[in-house]
Coordinates of C-alpha atoms and ligand atoms in Angstrom, one line a residue:
X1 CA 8.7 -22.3 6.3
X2 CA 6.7 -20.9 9.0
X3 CA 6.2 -17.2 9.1
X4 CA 6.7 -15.8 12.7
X5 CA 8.2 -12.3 12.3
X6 CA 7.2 -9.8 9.8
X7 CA 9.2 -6.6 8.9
X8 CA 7.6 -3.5 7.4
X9 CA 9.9 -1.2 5.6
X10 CA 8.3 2.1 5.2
X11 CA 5.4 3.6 7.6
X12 CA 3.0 5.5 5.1
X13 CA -0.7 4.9 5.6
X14 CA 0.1 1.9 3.6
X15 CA 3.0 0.6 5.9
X16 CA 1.1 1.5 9.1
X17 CA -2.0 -0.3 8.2
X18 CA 0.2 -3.4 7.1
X19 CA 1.8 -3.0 10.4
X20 CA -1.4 -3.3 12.6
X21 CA -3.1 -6.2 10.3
X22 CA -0.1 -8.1 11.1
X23 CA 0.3 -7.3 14.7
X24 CA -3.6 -8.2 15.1
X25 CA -3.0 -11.2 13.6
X26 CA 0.0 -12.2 15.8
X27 CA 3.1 -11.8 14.3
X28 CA 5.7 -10.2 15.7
X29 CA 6.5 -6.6 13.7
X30 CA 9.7 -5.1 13.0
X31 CA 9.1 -1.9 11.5
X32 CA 12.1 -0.1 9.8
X33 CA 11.7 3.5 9.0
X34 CA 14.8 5.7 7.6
X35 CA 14.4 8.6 10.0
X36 CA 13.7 9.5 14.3
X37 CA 10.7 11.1 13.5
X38 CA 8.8 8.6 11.3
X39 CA 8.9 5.4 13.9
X40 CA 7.4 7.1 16.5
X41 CA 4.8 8.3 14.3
X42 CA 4.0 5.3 12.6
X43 CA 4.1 3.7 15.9
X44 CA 1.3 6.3 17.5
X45 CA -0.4 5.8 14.0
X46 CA -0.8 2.2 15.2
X47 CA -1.8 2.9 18.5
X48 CA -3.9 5.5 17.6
X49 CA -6.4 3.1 15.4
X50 CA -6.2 0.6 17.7
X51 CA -7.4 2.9 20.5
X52 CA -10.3 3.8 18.1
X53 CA -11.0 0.3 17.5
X54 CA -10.9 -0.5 21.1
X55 CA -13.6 2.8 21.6
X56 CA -15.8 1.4 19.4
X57 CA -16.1 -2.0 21.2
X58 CA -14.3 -4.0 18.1
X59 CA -11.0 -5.0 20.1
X60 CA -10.3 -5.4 24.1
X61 CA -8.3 -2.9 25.3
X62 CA -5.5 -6.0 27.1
X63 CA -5.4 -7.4 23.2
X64 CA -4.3 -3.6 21.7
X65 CA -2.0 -3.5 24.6
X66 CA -0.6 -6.8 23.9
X67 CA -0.2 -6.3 19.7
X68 CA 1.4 -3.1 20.6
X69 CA 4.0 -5.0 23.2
X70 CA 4.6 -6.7 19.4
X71 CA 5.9 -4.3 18.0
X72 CA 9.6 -2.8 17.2
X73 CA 10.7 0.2 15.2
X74 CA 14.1 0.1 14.1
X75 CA 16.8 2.7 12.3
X76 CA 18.4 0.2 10.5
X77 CA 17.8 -2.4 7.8
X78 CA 20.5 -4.5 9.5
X79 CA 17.6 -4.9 12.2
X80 CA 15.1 -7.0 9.9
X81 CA 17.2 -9.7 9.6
X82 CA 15.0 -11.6 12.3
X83 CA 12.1 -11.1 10.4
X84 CA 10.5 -14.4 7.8
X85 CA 9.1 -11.7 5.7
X86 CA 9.6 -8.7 4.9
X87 CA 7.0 -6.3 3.1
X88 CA 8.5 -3.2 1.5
X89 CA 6.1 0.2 1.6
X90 CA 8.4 2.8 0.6
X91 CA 7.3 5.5 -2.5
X92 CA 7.1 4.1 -5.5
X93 CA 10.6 4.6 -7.0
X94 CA 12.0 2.0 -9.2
X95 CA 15.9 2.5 -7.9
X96 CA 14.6 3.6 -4.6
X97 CA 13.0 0.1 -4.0
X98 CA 16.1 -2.1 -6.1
X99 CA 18.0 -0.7 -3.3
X100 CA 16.3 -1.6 0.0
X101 CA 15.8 -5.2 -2.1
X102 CA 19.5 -5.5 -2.7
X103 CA 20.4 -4.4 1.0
X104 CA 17.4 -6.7 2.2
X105 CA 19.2 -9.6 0.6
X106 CA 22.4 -9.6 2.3
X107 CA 20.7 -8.9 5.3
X108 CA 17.7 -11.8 5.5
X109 CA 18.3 -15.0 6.1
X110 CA 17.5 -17.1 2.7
X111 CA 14.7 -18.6 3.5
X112 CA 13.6 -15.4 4.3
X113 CA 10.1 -14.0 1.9
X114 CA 11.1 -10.1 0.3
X115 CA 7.6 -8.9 -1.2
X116 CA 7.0 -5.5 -2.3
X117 CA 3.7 -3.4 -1.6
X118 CA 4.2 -1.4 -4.9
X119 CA 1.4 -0.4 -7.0
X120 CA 2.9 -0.1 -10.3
X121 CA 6.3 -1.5 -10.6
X122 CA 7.8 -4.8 -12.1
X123 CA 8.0 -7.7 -9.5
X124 CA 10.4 -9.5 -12.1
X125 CA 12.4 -5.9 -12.5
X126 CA 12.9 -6.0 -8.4
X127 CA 13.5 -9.5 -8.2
X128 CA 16.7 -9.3 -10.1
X129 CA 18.0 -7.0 -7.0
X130 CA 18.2 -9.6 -5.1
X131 CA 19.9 -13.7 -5.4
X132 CA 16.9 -14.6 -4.4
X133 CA 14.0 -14.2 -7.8
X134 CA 11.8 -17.2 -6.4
X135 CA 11.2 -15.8 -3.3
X136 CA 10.4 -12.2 -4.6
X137 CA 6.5 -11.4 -5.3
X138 CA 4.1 -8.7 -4.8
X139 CA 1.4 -8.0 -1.9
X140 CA -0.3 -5.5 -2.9
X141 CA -2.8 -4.0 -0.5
X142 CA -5.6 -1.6 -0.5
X143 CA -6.5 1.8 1.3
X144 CA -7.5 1.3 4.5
X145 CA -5.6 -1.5 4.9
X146 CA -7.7 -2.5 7.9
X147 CA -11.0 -2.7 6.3
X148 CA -10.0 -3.6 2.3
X149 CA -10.8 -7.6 2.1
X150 CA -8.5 -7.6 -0.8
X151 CA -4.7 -8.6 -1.2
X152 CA -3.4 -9.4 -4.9
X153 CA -0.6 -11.6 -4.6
X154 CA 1.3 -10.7 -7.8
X155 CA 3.4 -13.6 -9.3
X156 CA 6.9 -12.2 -11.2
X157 CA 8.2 -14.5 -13.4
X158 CA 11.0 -16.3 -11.3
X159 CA 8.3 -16.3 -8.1
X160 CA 8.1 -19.7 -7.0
X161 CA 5.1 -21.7 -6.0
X162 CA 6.3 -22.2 -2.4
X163 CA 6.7 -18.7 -2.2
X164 CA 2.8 -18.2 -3.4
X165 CA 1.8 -20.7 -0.9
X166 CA 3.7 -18.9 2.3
X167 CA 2.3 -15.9 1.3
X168 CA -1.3 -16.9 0.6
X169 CA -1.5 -18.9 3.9
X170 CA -0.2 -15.3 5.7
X171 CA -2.4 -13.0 3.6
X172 CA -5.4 -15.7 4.6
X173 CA -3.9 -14.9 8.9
X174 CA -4.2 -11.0 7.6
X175 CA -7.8 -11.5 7.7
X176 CA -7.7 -10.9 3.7
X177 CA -8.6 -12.9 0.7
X178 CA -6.0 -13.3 -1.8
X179 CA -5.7 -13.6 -5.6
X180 CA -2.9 -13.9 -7.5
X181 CA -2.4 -11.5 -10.0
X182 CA 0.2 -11.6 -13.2
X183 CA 2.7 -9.1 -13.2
X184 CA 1.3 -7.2 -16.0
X185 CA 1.2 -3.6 -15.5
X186 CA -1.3 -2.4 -13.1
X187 CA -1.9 -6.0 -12.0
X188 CA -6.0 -6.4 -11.8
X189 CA -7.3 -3.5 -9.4
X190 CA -5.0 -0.8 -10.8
X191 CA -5.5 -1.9 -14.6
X192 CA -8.8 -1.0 -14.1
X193 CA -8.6 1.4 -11.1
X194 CA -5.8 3.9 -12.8
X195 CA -7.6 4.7 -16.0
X196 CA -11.1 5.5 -14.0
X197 CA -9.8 7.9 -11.7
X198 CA -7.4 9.4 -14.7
X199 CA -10.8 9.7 -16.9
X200 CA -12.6 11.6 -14.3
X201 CA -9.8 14.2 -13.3
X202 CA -9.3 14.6 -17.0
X203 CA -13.2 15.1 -17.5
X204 CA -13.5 17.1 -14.1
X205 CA -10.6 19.4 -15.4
X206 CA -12.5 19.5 -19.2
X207 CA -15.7 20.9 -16.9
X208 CA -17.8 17.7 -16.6
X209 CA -19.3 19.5 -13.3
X210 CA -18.4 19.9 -9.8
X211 CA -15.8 17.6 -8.2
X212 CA -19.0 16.9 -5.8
X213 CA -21.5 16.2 -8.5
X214 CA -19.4 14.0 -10.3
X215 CA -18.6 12.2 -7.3
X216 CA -22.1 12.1 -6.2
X217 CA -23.3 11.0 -9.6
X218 CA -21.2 7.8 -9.3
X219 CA -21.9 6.9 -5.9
X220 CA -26.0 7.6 -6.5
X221 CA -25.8 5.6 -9.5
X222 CA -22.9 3.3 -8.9
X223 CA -23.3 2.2 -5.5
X224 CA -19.2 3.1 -5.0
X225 CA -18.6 3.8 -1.1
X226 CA -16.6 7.0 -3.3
X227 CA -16.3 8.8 -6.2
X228 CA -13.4 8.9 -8.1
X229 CA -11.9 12.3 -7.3
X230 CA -12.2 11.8 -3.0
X231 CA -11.0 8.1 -4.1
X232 CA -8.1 9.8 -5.4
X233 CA -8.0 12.1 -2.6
X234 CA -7.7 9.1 -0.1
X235 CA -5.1 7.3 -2.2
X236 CA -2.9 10.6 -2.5
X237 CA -3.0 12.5 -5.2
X238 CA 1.4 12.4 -5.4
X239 CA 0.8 8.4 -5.2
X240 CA -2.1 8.0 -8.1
X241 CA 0.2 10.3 -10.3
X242 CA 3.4 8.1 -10.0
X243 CA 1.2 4.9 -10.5
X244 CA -0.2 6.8 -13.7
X245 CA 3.2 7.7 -15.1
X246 CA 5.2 3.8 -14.4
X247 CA 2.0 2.1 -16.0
X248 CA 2.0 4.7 -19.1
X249 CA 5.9 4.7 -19.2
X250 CA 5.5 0.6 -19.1
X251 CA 2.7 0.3 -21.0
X252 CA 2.3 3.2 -23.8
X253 CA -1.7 3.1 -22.8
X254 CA -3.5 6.4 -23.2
X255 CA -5.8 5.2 -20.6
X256 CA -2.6 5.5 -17.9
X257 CA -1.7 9.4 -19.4
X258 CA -2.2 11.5 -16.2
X259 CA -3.9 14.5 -16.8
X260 CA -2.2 17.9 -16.6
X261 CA -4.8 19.2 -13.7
X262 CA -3.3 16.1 -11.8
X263 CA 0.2 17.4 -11.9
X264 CA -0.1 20.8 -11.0
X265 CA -2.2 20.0 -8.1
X266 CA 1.0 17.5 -6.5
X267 CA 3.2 20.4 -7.9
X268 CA 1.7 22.6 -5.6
X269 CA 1.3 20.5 -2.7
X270 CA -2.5 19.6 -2.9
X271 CA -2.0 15.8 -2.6
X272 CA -5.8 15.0 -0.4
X273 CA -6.5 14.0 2.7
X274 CA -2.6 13.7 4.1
X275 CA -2.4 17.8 3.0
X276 CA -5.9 18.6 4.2
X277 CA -6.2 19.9 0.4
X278 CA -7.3 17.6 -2.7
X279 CA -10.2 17.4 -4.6
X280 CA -12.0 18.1 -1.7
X281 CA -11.0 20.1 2.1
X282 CA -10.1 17.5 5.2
X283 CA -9.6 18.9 8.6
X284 CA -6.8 17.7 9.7
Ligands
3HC301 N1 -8.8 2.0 9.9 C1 -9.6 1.1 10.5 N2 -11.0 1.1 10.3 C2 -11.5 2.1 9.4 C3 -10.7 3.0 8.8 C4 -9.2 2.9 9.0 N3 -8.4 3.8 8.5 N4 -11.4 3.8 8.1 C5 -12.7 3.4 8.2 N5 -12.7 2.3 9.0 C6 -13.9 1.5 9.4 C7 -14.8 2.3 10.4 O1 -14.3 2.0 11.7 C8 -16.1 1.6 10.1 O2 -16.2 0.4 10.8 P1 -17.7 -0.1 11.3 O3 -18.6 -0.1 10.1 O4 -17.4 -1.5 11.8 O5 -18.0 0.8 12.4 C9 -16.1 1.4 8.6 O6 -14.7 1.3 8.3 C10 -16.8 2.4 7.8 O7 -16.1 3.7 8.2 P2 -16.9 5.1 8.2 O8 -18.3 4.9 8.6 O9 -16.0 6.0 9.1 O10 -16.7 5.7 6.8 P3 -17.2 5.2 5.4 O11 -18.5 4.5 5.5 O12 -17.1 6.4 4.6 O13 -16.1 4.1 5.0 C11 -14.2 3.6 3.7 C12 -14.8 4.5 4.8 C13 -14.2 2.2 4.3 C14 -12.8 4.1 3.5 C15 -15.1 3.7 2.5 O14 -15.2 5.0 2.1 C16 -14.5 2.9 1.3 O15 -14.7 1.7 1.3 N6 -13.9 3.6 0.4 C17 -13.3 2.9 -0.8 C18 -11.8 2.7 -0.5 C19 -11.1 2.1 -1.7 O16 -11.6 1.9 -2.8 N7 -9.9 1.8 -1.4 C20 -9.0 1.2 -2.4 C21 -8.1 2.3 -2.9 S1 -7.0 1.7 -4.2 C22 -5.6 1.2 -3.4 O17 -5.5 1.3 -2.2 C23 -4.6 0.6 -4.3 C24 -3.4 1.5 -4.6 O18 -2.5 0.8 -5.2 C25 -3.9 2.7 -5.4

């Protein structure tokens, strides 16, 4: 099966950035977002980094122009069903995501590829949505989309190994390198990822030191591009607390417990960059 048109449900920094790797890549882009004023904006999203990419001499202005001419936001799922693959980017909600799976399925052809974006959630668990098990897996990309190499390919346990193969050989067109990942909770990155980031909020909150010190103190001595807390701030603070509570609820590990400091900061609206408020102040 040959992968020509990709759909994009959802367009979140995650579902825009998936958006414009594919378009730069070739593929025709269907993107599907539930209401008016979210396709527009995912679509200036797009053609906003593309612009900036263009300014700073990385991309010819006629080849933005022309990935843009690729692209088509739609207001209904019904509209996918052109698309080879489709790669769901909604929040990470167990029931949420079962149903866009179970609508996609009726709606695709069945050749067609449904992977899912999430974080946290069981590929196997979403796979039984749909008629379809062996051609259910996870992409799971990282944030910026446009500049993380990574994409874990996570294998559920009815995936098949055609439907590894399609979406390694797409994920390798992305411009990324893929592993394949267990479904296990967390997968690799967030295994390791979620309990860092938990630890230093936790230790922040206990009065380790400045969110800026402690930040500072792990990309002095670490060599991270971040520390945890503005890692968390980039991620969204709304998004690292619902990946903390599915892998606790899955797995029972302490290391997953999100910190009380983290909740009341999403309770009250500071979720990082997207609010302007996290950790740290953006300008927005
Ligand atoms: N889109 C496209 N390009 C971007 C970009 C974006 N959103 N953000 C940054 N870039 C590019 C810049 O154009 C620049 O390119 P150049 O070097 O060719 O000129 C390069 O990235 C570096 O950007 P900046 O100089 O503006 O800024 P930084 O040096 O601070 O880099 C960063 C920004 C790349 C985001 C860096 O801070 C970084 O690598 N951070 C770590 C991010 C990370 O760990 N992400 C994973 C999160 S976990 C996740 O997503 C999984 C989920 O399940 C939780």
């Amino acid at each position: 099966m040959i992968v020509q048109t990709i759909g994009v449900v959802g367009c979140g920094q995650m579902g825009a950035g998936i958006v414009e790797v594919s378009l730069l890549a070739g593929y025709d882009v269907i993107v599907y977002g539930r209401n008016e004023d979210i396709r527009p904006a995912c679509q200036a999203r797009v053609r906003s980094s593309l612009e900036r990419a263009v300014g700073r001499g990385k991309l010819a202005a006629d080849e933005a122009e022309a990935a843009l001419g690729r692209l088509r936001g739609v207001a209904h799922l019904a509209e996918l069903a052109a698309a080879d693959l489709v790669i769901e980017c909604v929040a990470e909600e167990l029931a949420l995501k079962q149903g866009i799976f179970h609508s996609l399925d009726s709606i695709l052809p069945p050749a067609a590829i449904l992977a899912s974006n999430t974080s946290s959630l069981s590929i196997s668990q979403l796979a039984l949505a749909t008629g379809r098990p062996d051609k259910v897996l996870g992409m799971h990309f990282f944030n910026p989309v446009p500049v993380m190499r990574l994409l874990e390919l996570v294998r559920g346990l009815h995936t098949s190994d055609e439907t590894l193969a399609i979406a390694r050989k797409v994920g390798a067109y992305l411009g990324k390198i893929t592993i394949t990942a267990p479904d296990s909770p967390g997968f690799i990155v967030n295994r390791l990822l979620i309990p860092y980031i938990v630890e230093a909020i936790g230790a922040y909150e206990a009065g380790l030191g400045e969110a800026a010190l402690v930040d500072s103190a792990v990309k002095l001595g670490m060599g991270h591009p971040l520390g945890p807390l503005a890692l968390a701030d980039l991620i969204g603070l709304d998004v690292t607390l619902a990946i903390a509570d599915t892998l606790y609820a899955s797995s029972g590990a302490p290391s997953f417990k999100a910190p009380p400091l983290l909740r009341r900061m999403v309770a009250v609206g500071r979720l990082g960059r997207k609010s302007g408020q996290g950790f740290f102040e953006y300008r927005r």
